[in-house]
Short mmCIF file of C-alpha atoms (C1' of nucleotides) in Angstrom, two decimals:
data_model
loop_
_atom_site.label_atom_id
_atom_site.label_comp_id
_atom_site.label_asym_id
_atom_site.label_seq_id
_atom_site.Cartn_x
_atom_site.Cartn_y
_atom_site.Cartn_z
CA UNK A 14 -15.70 22.34 55.56
CA UNK A 15 -15.70 25.62 57.46
CA UNK A 16 -16.65 27.65 54.45
CA UNK A 17 -19.11 25.61 52.43
CA UNK A 18 -18.58 27.38 49.12
CA UNK A 19 -15.92 30.00 48.97
CA UNK A 20 -16.73 32.72 46.48
CA UNK A 21 -20.45 32.13 46.40
CA UNK A 22 -22.92 32.81 49.15
CA UNK A 23 -25.82 30.47 49.60
CA UNK A 24 -28.28 32.67 47.75
CA UNK A 25 -26.00 32.76 44.74
CA UNK A 26 -25.50 29.05 44.97
CA UNK A 27 -29.22 28.49 45.02
CA UNK A 28 -29.74 30.73 42.01
CA UNK A 29 -26.98 28.93 40.15
CA UNK A 30 -28.52 25.52 40.79
CA UNK A 31 -31.98 26.78 39.97
CA UNK A 32 -30.74 28.18 36.68
CA UNK A 33 -29.07 24.93 35.79
CA UNK A 34 -32.09 22.86 36.65
CA UNK A 35 -34.63 25.11 35.00
CA UNK A 36 -32.84 25.22 31.71
CA UNK A 37 -32.23 21.49 31.80
CA UNK A 38 -35.85 20.68 32.44
CA UNK A 39 -36.94 23.13 29.80
CA UNK A 40 -34.65 21.65 27.20
CA UNK A 41 -35.81 18.17 28.00
CA UNK A 42 -39.45 19.07 27.67
CA UNK A 43 -38.94 20.99 24.48
CA UNK A 44 -36.68 18.39 22.97
CA UNK A 45 -39.18 15.68 23.65
CA UNK A 46 -41.93 17.60 21.93
CA UNK A 47 -39.88 18.46 18.87
CA UNK A 48 -38.86 14.87 18.48
CA UNK A 49 -42.36 13.55 18.65
CA UNK A 50 -43.98 16.33 16.66
CA UNK A 51 -41.50 16.77 13.85
CA UNK A 52 -38.76 14.22 14.44
CA UNK A 53 -36.37 17.06 15.08
CA UNK A 54 -33.71 17.39 17.73
CA UNK A 55 -33.43 20.69 19.49
CA UNK A 56 -30.31 21.56 17.54
CA UNK A 57 -32.00 20.85 14.25
CA UNK A 58 -34.92 22.97 15.29
CA UNK A 59 -32.61 25.81 16.22
CA UNK A 60 -30.87 25.64 12.87
CA UNK A 61 -34.10 25.68 10.91
CA UNK A 62 -35.70 28.31 13.09
CA UNK A 63 -32.75 30.56 12.67
CA UNK A 64 -32.78 30.15 8.92
CA UNK A 65 -36.50 30.80 8.69
CA UNK A 66 -36.05 33.86 10.83
CA UNK A 67 -33.42 35.39 8.58
CA UNK A 68 -34.36 37.47 5.49
CA UNK A 69 -33.30 35.30 2.56
CA UNK A 70 -33.46 32.01 4.42
CA UNK A 71 -29.73 31.62 3.79
CA UNK A 72 -26.77 31.65 6.13
CA UNK A 73 -23.15 30.58 6.03
CA UNK A 74 -22.21 27.67 8.26
CA UNK A 75 -20.06 29.92 10.39
CA UNK A 76 -22.82 32.43 11.02
CA UNK A 77 -25.10 29.58 11.89
CA UNK A 78 -22.61 28.26 14.39
CA UNK A 79 -22.28 31.65 16.02
CA UNK A 80 -25.95 31.58 16.95
CA UNK A 81 -26.22 27.97 17.94
CA UNK A 82 -23.62 27.04 20.53
CA UNK A 83 -22.61 23.75 19.00
CA UNK A 84 -19.21 22.96 17.58
CA UNK A 85 -18.47 23.24 13.89
CA UNK A 86 -18.17 19.54 13.41
CA UNK A 87 -21.46 19.00 15.16
CA UNK A 88 -23.07 21.55 12.95
CA UNK A 89 -21.74 19.81 9.86
CA UNK A 90 -23.20 16.56 11.11
CA UNK A 91 -26.62 18.01 11.79
CA UNK A 92 -26.65 19.93 8.54
CA UNK A 93 -25.95 16.64 6.81
CA UNK A 94 -29.02 15.10 8.39
CA UNK A 95 -31.23 18.05 7.53
CA UNK A 96 -29.91 18.02 3.98
CA UNK A 97 -30.66 14.33 3.63
CA UNK A 98 -34.22 15.00 4.71
CA UNK A 99 -34.60 17.80 2.20
CA UNK A 100 -35.18 20.47 4.82
CA UNK A 101 -32.15 22.50 3.80
CA UNK A 102 -29.79 22.68 0.85
CA UNK A 103 -26.09 23.39 0.92
CA UNK A 104 -24.18 25.13 -1.83
CA UNK A 105 -20.79 26.77 -2.09
CA UNK A 106 -20.81 30.53 -1.78
CA UNK A 107 -20.12 32.44 -5.02
CA UNK A 108 -18.08 34.97 -3.06
CA UNK A 109 -15.89 32.54 -1.24
CA UNK A 110 -15.45 29.00 -2.49
CA UNK A 111 -14.68 27.76 1.00
CA UNK A 112 -17.93 28.90 2.52
CA UNK A 113 -21.07 26.82 2.42
CA UNK A 114 -24.37 28.62 2.14
CA UNK A 115 -27.20 26.84 3.91
CA UNK A 116 -30.73 27.54 2.68
CA UNK A 117 -34.06 26.42 4.09
CA UNK A 118 -36.26 24.63 1.62
CA UNK A 119 -40.01 25.00 1.49
CA UNK A 120 -40.30 21.67 3.23
CA UNK A 121 -38.15 23.08 6.00
CA UNK A 122 -40.31 26.15 6.29
CA UNK A 123 -43.44 24.07 6.39
CA UNK A 124 -42.07 21.86 9.10
CA UNK A 125 -41.10 24.78 11.29
CA UNK A 126 -44.44 26.43 10.73
CA UNK A 127 -46.07 23.22 11.80
CA UNK A 128 -44.17 22.63 15.02
CA UNK A 129 -43.56 26.18 16.13
CA UNK A 130 -46.96 26.91 17.67
CA UNK A 131 -46.87 23.95 20.00
CA UNK A 132 -43.24 24.57 20.77
CA UNK A 133 -43.99 28.13 21.78
CA UNK A 134 -46.99 27.02 23.78
CA UNK A 135 -44.87 24.60 25.74
CA UNK A 136 -42.29 27.17 26.54
CA UNK A 137 -44.97 29.56 27.61
CA UNK A 138 -46.58 26.98 29.82
CA UNK A 139 -43.42 25.80 31.50
CA UNK A 140 -41.39 28.94 31.71
CA UNK A 141 -43.72 31.91 31.61
CA UNK A 142 -46.84 30.63 33.28
CA UNK A 143 -45.52 31.33 36.77
CA UNK A 144 -44.33 34.83 35.86
CA UNK A 145 -46.07 38.14 35.80
CA UNK A 146 -45.14 41.10 33.61
CA UNK A 147 -42.78 42.48 36.19
CA UNK A 148 -40.96 39.20 36.56
CA UNK A 149 -40.53 38.94 32.83
CA UNK A 150 -39.12 42.43 32.57
CA UNK A 151 -36.72 41.80 35.41
CA UNK A 152 -35.62 38.46 34.02
CA UNK A 153 -35.08 39.90 30.56
CA UNK A 154 -33.02 42.73 31.89
CA UNK A 155 -30.84 40.52 34.06
CA UNK A 156 -30.30 37.78 31.53
CA UNK A 157 -29.61 40.29 28.81
CA UNK A 158 -26.93 41.87 30.89
CA UNK A 159 -25.44 38.54 31.88
CA UNK A 160 -25.39 37.39 28.30
CA UNK A 161 -23.51 40.45 27.17
CA UNK A 162 -21.12 40.02 30.04
CA UNK A 163 -20.47 36.38 29.17
CA UNK A 164 -19.95 37.10 25.51
CA UNK A 165 -17.49 39.79 26.42
CA UNK A 166 -15.65 37.61 28.93
CA UNK A 167 -13.16 35.44 27.10
CA UNK A 168 -12.78 31.81 28.15
CA UNK A 169 -10.03 31.38 30.73
CA UNK A 170 -7.57 29.28 28.77
CA UNK A 171 -8.81 30.07 25.30
CA UNK A 172 -7.12 29.89 21.99
CA UNK A 173 -6.92 33.41 20.61
CA UNK A 174 -8.59 32.19 17.45
CA UNK A 175 -12.19 33.02 16.59
CA UNK A 176 -13.06 36.47 17.82
CA UNK A 177 -16.70 35.54 18.50
CA UNK A 178 -18.21 38.52 16.69
CA UNK A 179 -18.69 37.78 12.97
CA UNK A 180 -15.73 36.08 11.40
CA UNK A 181 -14.73 38.56 8.71
CA UNK B 28 -45.38 34.93 8.77
CA UNK B 29 -47.96 37.37 10.05
CA UNK B 30 -47.55 36.28 13.61
CA UNK B 31 -43.88 35.51 14.13
CA UNK B 32 -44.28 33.28 17.17
CA UNK B 33 -47.76 32.40 18.23
CA UNK B 34 -47.98 31.96 21.97
CA UNK B 35 -44.91 33.96 22.84
CA UNK B 36 -44.46 37.68 22.54
CA UNK B 37 -41.09 39.00 21.53
CA UNK B 38 -40.04 39.84 25.06
CA UNK B 39 -40.73 36.29 26.15
CA UNK B 40 -38.91 34.95 23.15
CA UNK B 41 -35.91 37.09 23.96
CA UNK B 42 -35.88 35.92 27.56
CA UNK B 43 -36.16 32.31 26.42
CA UNK B 44 -33.21 32.62 24.07
CA UNK B 45 -31.19 34.50 26.63
CA UNK B 46 -31.84 31.81 29.21
CA UNK B 47 -30.76 29.10 26.80
CA UNK B 48 -27.64 30.89 25.80
CA UNK B 49 -26.60 31.95 29.26
CA UNK B 50 -26.87 28.50 30.70
CA UNK B 51 -25.08 27.00 27.70
CA UNK B 52 -22.18 29.39 27.94
CA UNK B 53 -22.00 28.92 31.68
CA UNK B 54 -21.91 25.15 31.40
CA UNK B 55 -19.22 25.30 28.76
CA UNK B 56 -17.01 27.56 30.82
CA UNK B 57 -17.49 25.54 33.96
CA UNK B 58 -17.06 22.23 32.23
CA UNK B 59 -13.83 23.34 30.67
CA UNK B 60 -12.43 24.38 34.00
CA UNK B 61 -13.43 21.19 35.79
CA UNK B 62 -11.88 19.11 33.08
CA UNK B 63 -8.58 20.92 33.17
CA UNK B 64 -8.44 21.34 36.94
CA UNK B 65 -9.58 17.94 38.11
CA UNK B 66 -10.23 15.86 35.02
CA UNK B 67 -13.91 15.85 35.90
CA UNK B 68 -16.90 16.29 33.68
CA UNK B 69 -19.67 18.51 34.93
CA UNK B 70 -21.85 15.52 35.71
CA UNK B 71 -19.11 13.89 37.75
CA UNK B 72 -18.57 17.10 39.62
CA UNK B 73 -22.26 17.35 40.37
CA UNK B 74 -22.35 13.83 41.69
CA UNK B 75 -19.37 14.34 43.95
CA UNK B 76 -20.47 17.78 45.09
CA UNK B 77 -23.86 16.47 46.03
CA UNK B 78 -22.35 13.63 48.01
CA UNK B 79 -19.94 15.88 49.81
CA UNK B 80 -22.78 18.21 50.63
CA UNK B 81 -24.90 15.53 52.23
CA UNK B 82 -24.45 14.55 55.93
CA UNK B 83 -22.99 11.04 55.75
CA UNK B 84 -21.51 11.38 52.29
CA UNK B 85 -23.81 8.59 51.17
CA UNK B 86 -26.77 8.54 48.81
CA UNK B 87 -28.75 5.98 46.90
CA UNK B 88 -28.44 6.05 43.13
CA UNK B 89 -32.03 7.11 42.80
CA UNK B 90 -31.68 10.05 45.16
CA UNK B 91 -28.60 11.06 43.29
CA UNK B 92 -30.46 10.93 40.01
CA UNK B 93 -33.24 13.10 41.38
CA UNK B 94 -30.79 15.92 41.94
CA UNK B 95 -28.75 15.54 38.81
CA UNK B 96 -30.95 15.54 35.73
CA UNK B 97 -29.23 12.75 33.87
CA UNK B 98 -30.81 9.44 33.06
CA UNK B 99 -30.35 6.43 35.25
CA UNK B 100 -28.20 4.65 32.75
CA UNK B 101 -26.02 7.70 32.39
CA UNK B 102 -25.65 7.89 36.11
CA UNK B 103 -24.60 4.25 36.27
CA UNK B 104 -21.99 4.92 33.63
CA UNK B 105 -20.55 7.95 35.38
CA UNK B 106 -20.62 6.25 38.76
CA UNK B 107 -18.63 3.46 37.18
CA UNK B 108 -15.96 5.91 36.11
CA UNK B 109 -15.82 7.60 39.50
CA UNK B 110 -15.63 4.23 41.18
CA UNK B 111 -12.74 3.16 38.97
CA UNK B 112 -10.89 6.31 39.95
CA UNK B 113 -11.46 5.65 43.62
CA UNK B 114 -13.49 8.80 44.19
CA UNK B 115 -16.59 6.94 45.30
CA UNK B 116 -17.49 3.43 46.43
CA UNK B 117 -20.67 1.52 45.71
CA UNK B 118 -22.23 -1.02 48.01
CA UNK B 119 -25.62 -2.65 48.27
CA UNK B 120 -27.94 -1.15 50.82
CA UNK B 121 -28.56 -3.25 53.94
CA UNK B 122 -32.19 -2.14 53.97
CA UNK B 123 -32.94 -2.90 50.39
CA UNK B 124 -30.79 -5.30 48.42
CA UNK B 125 -31.75 -3.62 45.17
CA UNK B 126 -30.47 -0.21 46.10
CA UNK B 127 -26.89 0.84 45.68
CA UNK B 128 -25.42 3.19 48.23
CA UNK B 129 -22.86 5.55 46.79
CA UNK B 130 -20.28 6.97 49.19
CA UNK B 131 -17.62 9.60 48.59
CA UNK B 132 -14.14 8.51 49.50
CA UNK B 133 -11.56 10.78 51.07
CA UNK B 134 -9.95 11.12 47.68
CA UNK B 135 -13.26 12.32 46.34
CA UNK B 136 -13.62 14.85 49.11
CA UNK B 137 -10.11 16.10 48.55
CA UNK B 138 -10.67 16.51 44.86
CA UNK B 139 -13.84 18.51 45.35
CA UNK B 140 -12.20 20.64 47.99
CA UNK B 141 -9.44 21.32 45.53
CA UNK B 142 -11.53 22.33 42.55
CA UNK B 143 -14.49 23.97 44.28
CA UNK B 144 -12.97 27.37 45.00
CA UNK B 145 -12.03 28.04 41.42
CA UNK B 146 -15.29 26.61 40.22
CA UNK B 147 -17.23 28.96 42.46
CA UNK B 148 -15.06 31.85 41.44
CA UNK B 149 -15.79 31.22 37.80
CA UNK B 150 -19.49 31.06 38.35
CA UNK B 151 -19.33 34.24 40.35
CA UNK B 152 -17.37 35.99 37.69
CA UNK B 153 -19.51 34.92 34.78
CA UNK B 154 -22.94 34.85 36.28
CA UNK B 155 -23.01 37.14 39.29
CA UNK B 156 -20.53 39.83 38.39
CA UNK B 157 -23.08 41.82 36.40
CA UNK B 158 -25.75 41.55 39.09
CA UNK B 159 -26.49 43.61 42.14
CA UNK B 160 -28.22 42.39 45.27
CA UNK B 161 -31.61 43.29 43.97
CA UNK B 162 -31.05 41.40 40.74
CA UNK B 163 -29.97 38.36 42.64
CA UNK B 164 -33.01 38.43 44.87
CA UNK B 165 -35.33 38.83 41.91
CA UNK B 166 -33.63 36.09 39.93
CA UNK B 167 -33.73 33.71 42.87
CA UNK B 168 -37.39 34.33 43.46
CA UNK B 169 -38.35 33.90 39.82
CA UNK B 170 -36.23 30.85 39.15
CA UNK B 171 -37.35 29.26 42.37
CA UNK B 172 -40.94 29.66 41.38
CA UNK B 173 -40.33 28.42 37.87
CA UNK B 174 -38.48 25.41 39.13
CA UNK B 175 -41.31 24.43 41.42
CA UNK B 176 -43.74 24.93 38.60
CA UNK B 177 -41.74 22.74 36.24
CA UNK B 178 -41.33 20.00 38.76
CA UNK B 179 -45.04 20.04 39.35
CA UNK B 180 -45.90 20.08 35.66
CA UNK B 181 -45.77 16.53 34.33
CA UNK B 182 -44.19 15.92 30.93
CA UNK B 183 -46.82 16.01 28.19
CA UNK B 184 -46.71 12.42 27.01
CA UNK B 185 -45.15 10.92 30.08
CA UNK B 186 -45.25 7.51 31.53
CA UNK B 187 -46.98 7.72 34.92
CA UNK B 188 -43.92 6.07 36.43
CA UNK B 189 -41.53 7.93 38.71
CA UNK B 190 -43.33 10.50 40.82
CA UNK B 191 -40.39 12.93 40.71
CA UNK B 192 -40.49 13.91 44.39
CA UNK B 193 -38.45 11.44 46.43
CA UNK B 194 -39.16 7.90 45.46
CA UNK B 195 -40.46 6.24 48.59
"C1'" DC C 11 -46.16 -20.28 49.68
"C1'" DC C 12 -46.98 -18.80 44.87
"C1'" DT C 13 -48.00 -15.19 41.34
"C1'" DG C 14 -48.15 -10.72 39.30
"C1'" DG C 15 -46.82 -6.21 39.60
"C1'" DT C 16 -43.41 -2.62 41.09
"C1'" DT C 17 -38.96 -0.73 41.91
"C1'" DG C 18 -33.68 -0.10 41.55
"C1'" DC C 19 -30.08 -0.68 38.92
"C1'" DT C 20 -27.29 -2.33 34.94
"C1'" DT C 21 -26.46 -3.73 30.11
"C1'" DC C 22 -26.96 -2.86 25.34
"C1'" DG C 23 -27.34 -0.57 20.84
"C1'" DA C 24 -27.79 3.51 18.32
"C1'" DG C 25 -26.93 8.06 17.86
"C1'" DC C 26 -24.86 12.56 19.05
"C1'" DT C 27 -20.91 15.55 20.62
"C1'" DC C 28 -16.50 17.24 20.71
"C1'" DG C 29 -11.55 18.43 19.40
"C1'" DA C 30 -7.80 17.22 16.41
"C1'" DA C 31 -6.33 16.56 12.04
"C1'" DG C 32 -6.96 17.17 7.13
"C1'" DC C 33 -8.16 19.58 2.84
"C1'" DA C 34 -9.20 23.36 -0.13
"C1'" DC C 35 -9.59 28.07 -0.86
"C1'" DG C 36 -8.09 32.92 0.01
"C1'" DT C 37 -4.76 36.51 1.04
"C1'" DA C 38 -0.46 38.98 1.97
"C1'" DG C 39 4.43 39.66 1.34
"C1'" DG C 40 8.29 39.17 -1.29
"C1'" DC D 7 4.32 34.30 -9.62
"C1'" DC D 8 5.42 31.70 -5.37
"C1'" DT D 9 5.42 30.89 -0.60
"C1'" DA D 10 3.49 31.02 3.93
"C1'" DC D 11 -0.10 31.68 6.70
"C1'" DG D 12 -5.11 32.24 7.88
"C1'" DT D 13 -9.86 30.67 7.31
"C1'" DG D 14 -14.13 27.54 6.37
"C1'" DC D 15 -15.65 23.29 6.36
"C1'" DT D 16 -15.45 18.19 6.70
"C1'" DT D 17 -13.67 13.72 8.35
"C1'" DC D 18 -12.26 10.85 12.03
"C1'" DG D 19 -11.89 8.58 16.56
"C1'" DA D 20 -13.16 8.43 21.18
"C1'" DG D 21 -16.32 9.14 24.51
"C1'" DC D 22 -20.89 10.30 26.41
"C1'" DT D 23 -26.09 10.18 26.30
"C1'" DC D 24 -30.39 8.20 26.09
"C1'" DG D 25 -34.33 4.73 26.16
"C1'" DA D 26 -35.43 -0.07 25.85
"C1'" DA D 27 -34.74 -4.37 27.51
"C1'" DG D 28 -33.04 -7.35 31.16
"C1'" DC D 29 -32.32 -8.94 35.94
"C1'" DA D 30 -32.82 -9.17 40.83
"C1'" DA D 31 -35.18 -7.93 44.96
"C1'" DC D 32 -39.35 -6.25 47.26
"C1'" DC D 33 -44.42 -6.21 47.94
"C1'" DA D 34 -49.07 -7.28 47.65
"C1'" DG D 35 -53.13 -10.53 47.23
"C1'" DG D 36 -54.89 -14.95 47.34
#
DNA sequence: CCTGGTTGCTTCGAGCTCGAAGCACGTAGG
DNA sequence: CCTACGTGCTTCGAGCTCGAAGCAACCAGG
């Protein structure tokens, strides 16, 4: 116990814990709202939001998984639930019979439109309230750089499969 | 679709997504390492690390739950696993028969001592590599403020129970 | 001393997550 | 054309998570 945390000084350690806690608390708060407002889990919201955000409202499963961090099997499960509720449809791609094209339905769009304002408001209140413009700029810059760095850094003991950047 | 995200401008939205993704990727990487190095989940690691960090190596379940974000039932479950593996012991508090005092065993200390260096190194590499001293200071300040703010902001539709800041 | 409310933890059921294995389609090399 | 391998998704089993409900101990007030 001479060196409390080799490799990280105490400021880094504090930032690491703060990051963990902040994102946890944020997710909890947001998840709770989505569930009560639209009976959606955070994952489901992410899927729908992403689809709504994209030009044709369509995306292949794989592309969807690249944006959301969840596993493929988890995505299949959640897509099944959304399909059952009529918020998305799934159909085989004409180009590639293996691929499944996911499309938001109007009901899906409506639901997102309905919950998004409050969702955004919550995030603003929890995350951005205690920040000024300078903070936001700094945070954006740092996180952006870290994100790039993480994407570029391959997992330690990774399977060479799946090159992260667009399958084909 | 005139206003893409009411309540959040695009810079805020970007920061929000970046935060989500960064902490997700970080947790994945760290979790994977802990599992392969010490057969520990991230939660288990957090529990042990917290105990090791604390003077007597003892903590009540509640105090433990205040630091780790997981639910009480989840904590009970994980504590059960750690107990079975001999990494912690659980005993009723002499002061309050309801409370359970969790104590790290030597085996638990050894395990943490064994995995901590690599854990820290990973975090450093992924999170702090692309930051300079100024970034770190800024990030710490911002996250610290946000964390306080979140702790102080009660969940929207919350039960008044559990005052968040140290039970008694 | 009861009696009602609070607190600390555990048990329980339902649901979600993941990786491994499986299946079907696509593609390259002979 | 046929074979072998790569890719996209789903199924499956095991394990983890959560909140609700349950139980025991503490803490008033009368």
